[in-house]
Amino acid sequence: MRETPSNLTLKPGDTIGILGGGQLGRMIALAAARLGLRCHIYAPEAANPAYDVAAKYTVGRYDDEAALRGFASSVQCVTYEFENVPAKTVEILSSRVPVRPGAKALAVCQDRVLEKQLARDLGATTADFVSINNLEELVQGIATIGTPSILKTRRFGYDGKGQFVIRKAEDAATAWAAVAGSPCILESFVPFLREVSVVAARGLDGIVKAFPVTENEHRDQILRRSIVPATLHPVTARSAIDIATKIATALDYVGVFAVEFFVVGENEAETVYVNEIAPRVHNSGHWTLDGASTSQFEQHVRAISGLPLGATAPTAAKVEMTNLIGDDVLDWHSLMAEPDTQLHLYGKGEPRPGRKMGHVTRFFGR
Ligand code: AMP
């Protein structure tokens, strides 16, 4: 079969281009190196965690066409470690080299309305939602959806940024001012018991492999801890994985992605609501580095390279990943002394409040 951008596969010695140089890019580059692949990082910052471990890096803006063309000509495939990659950047790159996941998946996952609509179209449950473009629509939306509800910017939100909880109809003007008039989604407040995620990969051949469902605890809107297995009825876990599989297939997705869910109700009434789709490796999958047969980073490299996906079974009865946020990292020395704990540091320098500096993985029953 003739190789085209859509079926091109990589072999050891080839180079993967990664847009973004944070810890996710760093961990993708480390996994690629183990498989004999090289990584070339492209990011605007002068210093970055991923540069330290990659074969090559280019400091460039995401709208610098000449620099992007040079980058594209030095790699066999491009991926990204963050979802806010400008569409134009992907357009410039994909005319020269395969970009995986592709433009369609990125466009849907960048927009909270499109991703919730896709989930609904595929038969999944979500919070009730309406898209909001001005204050009048917000007032109308609150009347329809009720309170409490949450106003979120459609694009560029992460870790709870760009969100406003509406407790009463009179909050409309304050909420609209808080999002500075950006296009938004208004969502009903979901009375969830737990938050879980499915991290999975879809290969170039369309095969999807999911890791076991992960339970996630947040503190100050930032992921604090992930635990596997999640407290979830096996039927509910199966349905979460089925939804994730349908989403990836509908988007013709290639690579690792995460679907975040709210768990509502218990026992027979237990249901999952899709909250968000992340078109990239995900913090709630970091436990796989030490706790699964294949890590999410290696799985991503395999998927975007057109290679067979690896096994996703956990290697312990229970695995727990805790993020080291801000000053938590100062405990690195004592964490390293714990007998059954794996420490990962991202090489970020000074800890700042809210900054993800590293993580630890702990095992129970292995
Ligand atoms: P998000 O940026 O959409 O992942 O939201 C950040 C966090 O806000 C979630 O992890 C939830 O804890 C909370 N949240 C977001 N949307 C809702 C909702 N519709 N109902 C209840 N809580 C929500």
XYZ file of C-alpha atoms and ligand atoms in Angstrom:
389
model
C 0.000 0.000 0.000
C 1.282 3.480 -0.881
C 2.078 5.630 2.192
C -0.060 8.761 2.434
C -0.245 11.287 5.310
C -3.224 9.392 6.685
C -1.579 5.958 6.888
C 2.106 6.876 7.292
C 3.776 4.794 9.999
C 6.963 5.620 11.877
C 9.935 3.355 12.538
C 12.777 3.537 15.056
C 15.035 6.491 14.235
C 12.152 8.645 12.973
C 11.265 11.926 14.681
C 7.991 12.997 16.291
C 7.295 16.729 16.500
C 5.534 17.885 19.677
C 3.803 21.256 20.017
C 4.207 22.405 23.613
C 7.056 21.855 26.032
C 5.462 21.172 29.415
C 5.563 18.034 31.532
C 3.250 16.155 29.163
C 5.597 16.773 26.236
C 8.496 15.757 28.457
C 6.882 12.438 29.364
C 5.910 11.752 25.716
C 9.535 12.411 24.662
C 10.878 10.053 27.336
C 8.511 7.286 26.191
C 9.400 7.864 22.525
C 13.117 7.623 23.299
C 12.577 4.194 24.839
C 11.104 3.003 21.539
C 14.051 4.377 19.568
C 12.130 7.413 18.286
C 13.394 10.968 18.552
C 11.360 14.045 19.529
C 11.566 17.626 18.335
C 9.717 20.045 20.611
C 8.234 23.296 19.265
C 7.117 25.902 21.817
C 7.320 29.665 22.351
C 9.077 29.595 25.742
C 12.867 30.003 26.060
C 13.074 27.230 28.677
C 10.754 24.267 29.176
C 10.610 20.878 30.949
C 10.439 18.991 27.629
C 13.529 20.630 26.096
C 15.739 18.902 28.685
C 14.875 15.409 27.417
C 14.263 15.877 23.677
C 16.651 15.302 20.776
C 15.915 18.799 19.479
C 13.816 21.863 20.247
C 12.758 25.003 18.429
C 11.666 28.156 20.210
C 8.980 29.676 18.004
C 5.553 31.272 18.044
C 2.548 29.218 16.964
C 1.854 31.754 14.185
C 5.406 31.862 12.781
C 4.812 30.208 9.395
C 8.466 29.996 8.370
C 9.499 28.417 11.682
C 6.564 25.981 11.525
C 7.508 24.974 7.976
C 11.094 24.303 9.107
C 9.801 22.259 12.041
C 7.454 20.238 9.793
C 10.285 19.380 7.419
C 12.363 17.921 10.282
C 9.752 15.438 11.608
C 7.696 12.506 10.308
C 4.568 13.267 12.348
C 3.339 16.066 14.647
C 1.376 15.777 17.877
C 0.604 18.210 20.693
C 0.476 18.194 24.468
C -2.156 20.911 24.976
C -5.561 21.454 23.388
C -5.377 25.177 22.729
C -3.204 24.791 19.641
C -4.434 27.410 17.124
C -6.330 25.881 14.164
C -4.124 27.843 11.754
C -0.978 26.202 13.203
C -2.437 22.752 12.568
C -3.473 23.814 9.052
C 0.080 24.970 8.206
C 1.616 21.785 9.589
C -0.882 19.304 8.189
C -0.274 20.427 4.622
C 3.275 19.072 5.082
C 3.194 16.263 7.626
C 0.551 14.106 9.391
C -0.833 15.834 12.498
C -2.261 13.356 15.004
C -4.822 13.759 16.495
C -6.172 15.666 13.489
C -7.828 19.049 12.986
C -11.416 17.784 13.338
C -10.817 16.207 16.749
C -9.026 19.314 17.935
C -11.790 21.676 16.763
C -14.478 19.718 18.636
C -12.435 19.303 21.827
C -11.548 23.008 21.910
C -15.193 23.961 22.171
C -17.319 22.941 25.157
C -20.562 23.286 23.180
C -19.370 21.115 20.275
C -17.989 18.422 22.577
C -21.154 18.205 24.681
C -23.282 18.179 21.518
C -21.180 15.326 20.103
C -21.564 13.359 23.348
C -25.345 13.869 23.206
C -25.511 12.900 19.516
C -23.750 9.648 20.405
C -26.347 8.867 23.051
C -24.335 9.897 26.123
C -25.764 11.895 29.025
C -24.439 15.391 29.785
C -25.538 18.288 31.954
C -28.315 20.321 30.305
C -26.656 23.120 28.384
C -27.223 26.106 26.108
C -24.730 28.224 24.199
C -24.570 31.857 25.274
C -23.403 34.821 23.172
C -24.759 37.826 25.046
C -26.374 38.920 28.302
C -29.941 38.506 26.970
C -29.208 34.886 26.048
C -27.726 34.349 29.501
C -30.843 35.710 31.207
C -32.984 33.467 28.972
C -30.626 30.511 29.546
C -30.842 30.826 33.328
C -34.636 30.849 33.030
C -34.457 27.609 30.999
C -31.687 25.739 32.858
C -32.417 27.038 36.354
C -30.004 27.575 39.247
C -27.489 26.615 40.399
C -25.812 26.542 37.013
C -22.310 27.144 35.698
C -21.251 29.606 33.039
C -18.035 28.534 31.296
C -16.154 30.044 28.390
C -16.562 27.769 25.352
C -12.837 27.867 24.674
C -9.514 28.192 26.513
C -10.724 27.090 29.949
C -8.712 24.686 32.109
C -8.492 23.746 35.788
C -11.731 25.645 36.490
C -10.482 28.887 34.885
C -13.063 30.899 32.937
C -15.970 29.576 35.040
C -18.645 31.239 37.129
C -21.244 29.563 39.371
C -24.662 31.186 39.037
C -26.668 30.757 42.240
C -29.615 33.056 41.438
C -31.047 34.760 38.340
C -29.747 38.151 39.529
C -26.128 36.888 39.130
C -26.427 37.095 35.314
C -24.769 40.493 34.789
C -21.905 39.769 37.215
C -21.300 36.370 35.579
C -21.318 37.873 32.080
C -18.816 40.561 33.182
C -16.621 37.855 34.774
C -16.250 36.018 31.452
C -15.600 39.339 29.688
C -18.274 38.700 27.090
C -16.596 35.585 25.598
C -18.851 33.007 23.895
C -19.955 30.652 26.663
C -21.826 27.529 27.593
C -24.340 27.566 30.442
C -24.600 24.169 32.139
C -26.928 22.819 34.768
C -25.142 21.968 38.016
C -24.667 18.193 38.197
C -25.028 16.814 41.757
C -22.264 14.271 41.288
C -20.934 11.819 43.874
C -17.587 11.289 42.187
C -15.529 12.335 39.190
C -13.971 9.675 36.980
C -12.147 9.597 33.666
C -11.441 7.189 30.866
C -7.994 7.485 29.340
C -7.823 5.538 26.101
C -6.016 5.415 22.788
C -7.256 4.924 19.249
C -4.723 3.586 16.781
C -4.307 4.407 13.126
C -6.160 1.148 12.386
C -9.205 2.289 14.401
C -8.625 -0.068 17.345
C -9.416 1.528 20.716
C -7.809 0.391 23.973
C -8.836 1.935 27.281
C -7.092 1.929 30.638
C -9.292 1.026 33.621
C -11.580 3.876 34.714
C -9.812 6.262 37.110
C -11.397 8.116 40.013
C -10.243 11.725 40.383
C -10.183 14.056 43.374
C -9.715 17.785 42.862
C -8.536 20.462 45.248
C -9.005 24.130 44.313
C -10.187 22.923 40.857
C -6.827 21.189 40.223
C -6.471 17.408 40.057
C -4.960 16.263 43.317
C -5.282 12.480 43.327
C -6.227 9.708 40.892
C -7.132 6.231 42.111
C -7.485 3.011 40.118
C -9.819 1.206 40.120
C -12.554 3.821 40.483
C -15.447 3.149 42.856
C -17.882 2.259 40.106
C -20.251 -0.570 39.243
C -18.658 -2.690 36.469
C -21.645 -1.980 34.201
C -21.169 1.775 34.649
C -17.429 1.436 34.018
C -18.179 -0.488 30.816
C -20.605 2.189 29.665
C -18.028 4.961 30.320
C -15.492 3.078 28.189
C -18.120 2.497 25.476
C -18.903 6.218 25.355
C -15.187 7.084 25.124
C -14.801 4.555 22.284
C -17.752 6.021 20.372
C -16.395 9.560 20.775
C -12.923 8.620 19.488
C -14.397 6.730 16.556
C -16.730 9.602 15.611
C -13.771 12.018 15.645
C -11.579 9.630 13.613
C -9.191 10.181 16.494
C -5.586 8.972 16.524
C -3.675 9.071 19.823
C -4.445 9.101 23.546
C -7.396 11.097 24.831
C -9.357 11.412 28.066
C -13.065 11.714 28.693
C -13.977 13.196 32.080
C -17.263 12.123 33.623
C -19.435 12.974 36.612
C -20.905 9.964 38.435
C -24.495 10.545 39.524
C -26.655 8.180 41.595
C -25.797 4.853 43.190
C -26.326 1.149 42.544
C -28.923 0.583 39.779
C -29.356 4.356 39.364
C -25.639 4.998 38.815
C -25.010 6.974 35.582
C -22.087 8.819 34.037
C -22.382 12.309 32.547
C -19.745 13.410 30.016
C -18.146 16.654 31.181
C -15.111 17.160 28.985
C -12.945 15.552 26.302
C -9.189 16.200 26.365
C -7.474 15.529 23.009
C -4.146 14.590 24.583
C -2.450 12.561 27.265
C -4.040 13.454 30.591
C -3.020 14.026 34.189
C -5.480 11.349 35.336
C -3.458 8.839 33.280
C -0.105 9.504 34.964
C -0.562 6.428 37.178
C -0.023 4.283 34.054
C 3.672 5.268 33.980
C 4.364 2.859 36.814
C 1.024 1.112 37.288
C 0.017 -0.289 33.870
C 1.597 -2.657 31.338
C 1.967 0.259 28.890
C 2.024 3.911 29.969
C -0.356 6.435 28.405
C 2.719 8.216 27.001
C 4.040 5.122 25.261
C 0.511 4.344 24.091
C 0.253 7.824 22.564
C 3.596 7.374 20.794
C 2.483 3.972 19.501
C -0.879 5.317 18.286
C 0.441 8.394 16.458
C 3.277 6.329 14.961
C 0.844 3.782 13.528
C 2.310 1.029 15.724
C 0.345 -1.676 17.594
C -1.194 -0.464 20.862
C 0.112 -2.006 24.097
C -1.723 -3.827 26.885
C -3.540 -1.595 29.364
C -3.905 -3.858 32.425
C -2.943 -2.415 35.817
C 0.028 -4.018 37.565
C -1.354 -3.753 41.123
C -4.727 -4.278 42.809
C -4.846 -0.545 43.555
C -2.744 2.322 42.211
C -2.828 5.885 43.481
C -1.259 8.937 41.823
C -0.829 12.162 43.790
C 0.183 15.412 42.131
C 2.917 17.438 43.787
C 1.520 20.948 43.523
C 3.569 24.009 44.526
C 5.469 23.427 47.767
C 4.408 19.727 47.948
C 7.499 19.072 45.885
C 9.776 20.177 48.713
C 9.110 16.724 50.249
C 10.902 15.036 47.337
C 13.662 13.637 49.507
C 11.385 11.867 51.978
C 9.052 10.677 49.168
C 12.032 9.066 47.525
C 12.703 7.136 50.730
C 9.206 5.547 50.748
C 9.580 1.848 49.856
C 6.785 1.388 47.302
C 6.511 4.869 45.807
C 7.644 6.110 42.405
C 8.619 9.776 42.203
C 8.457 11.874 39.023
C 9.813 15.419 38.984
C 9.223 17.687 36.001
C 12.374 19.805 36.256
C 10.432 23.064 36.600
C 12.643 24.988 39.014
C 10.920 27.191 41.584
C 7.616 25.873 43.012
C 4.733 28.331 42.693
C 1.219 27.949 44.164
C -0.939 25.851 41.807
C 2.043 24.772 39.686
C 2.265 21.034 38.935
C 5.864 20.188 39.892
C 5.763 16.395 39.795
C 3.757 13.419 40.984
C 4.105 10.236 42.993
C 2.580 6.833 42.339
C 1.804 4.436 45.178
C 0.820 0.776 44.920
C -1.386 -1.397 47.081
C -1.587 -5.161 46.744
C 1.263 -6.066 44.435
P -14.155 21.608 33.946
O -13.206 22.704 33.617
O -15.351 21.552 33.053
O -13.452 20.269 34.040
O -14.695 21.913 35.423
C -13.841 21.962 36.543
C -14.546 21.366 37.750
O -15.718 22.130 38.086
C -15.055 19.948 37.526
O -14.029 19.000 37.754
C -16.187 19.869 38.544
O -15.658 19.614 39.834
C -16.770 21.267 38.503
N -17.869 21.333 37.519
C -17.746 21.648 36.206
N -18.924 21.586 35.557
C -19.842 21.211 36.471
C -21.260 20.969 36.419
N -21.974 21.117 35.297
N -21.862 20.573 37.571
C -21.164 20.432 38.730
N -19.840 20.665 38.837
C -19.169 21.050 37.738
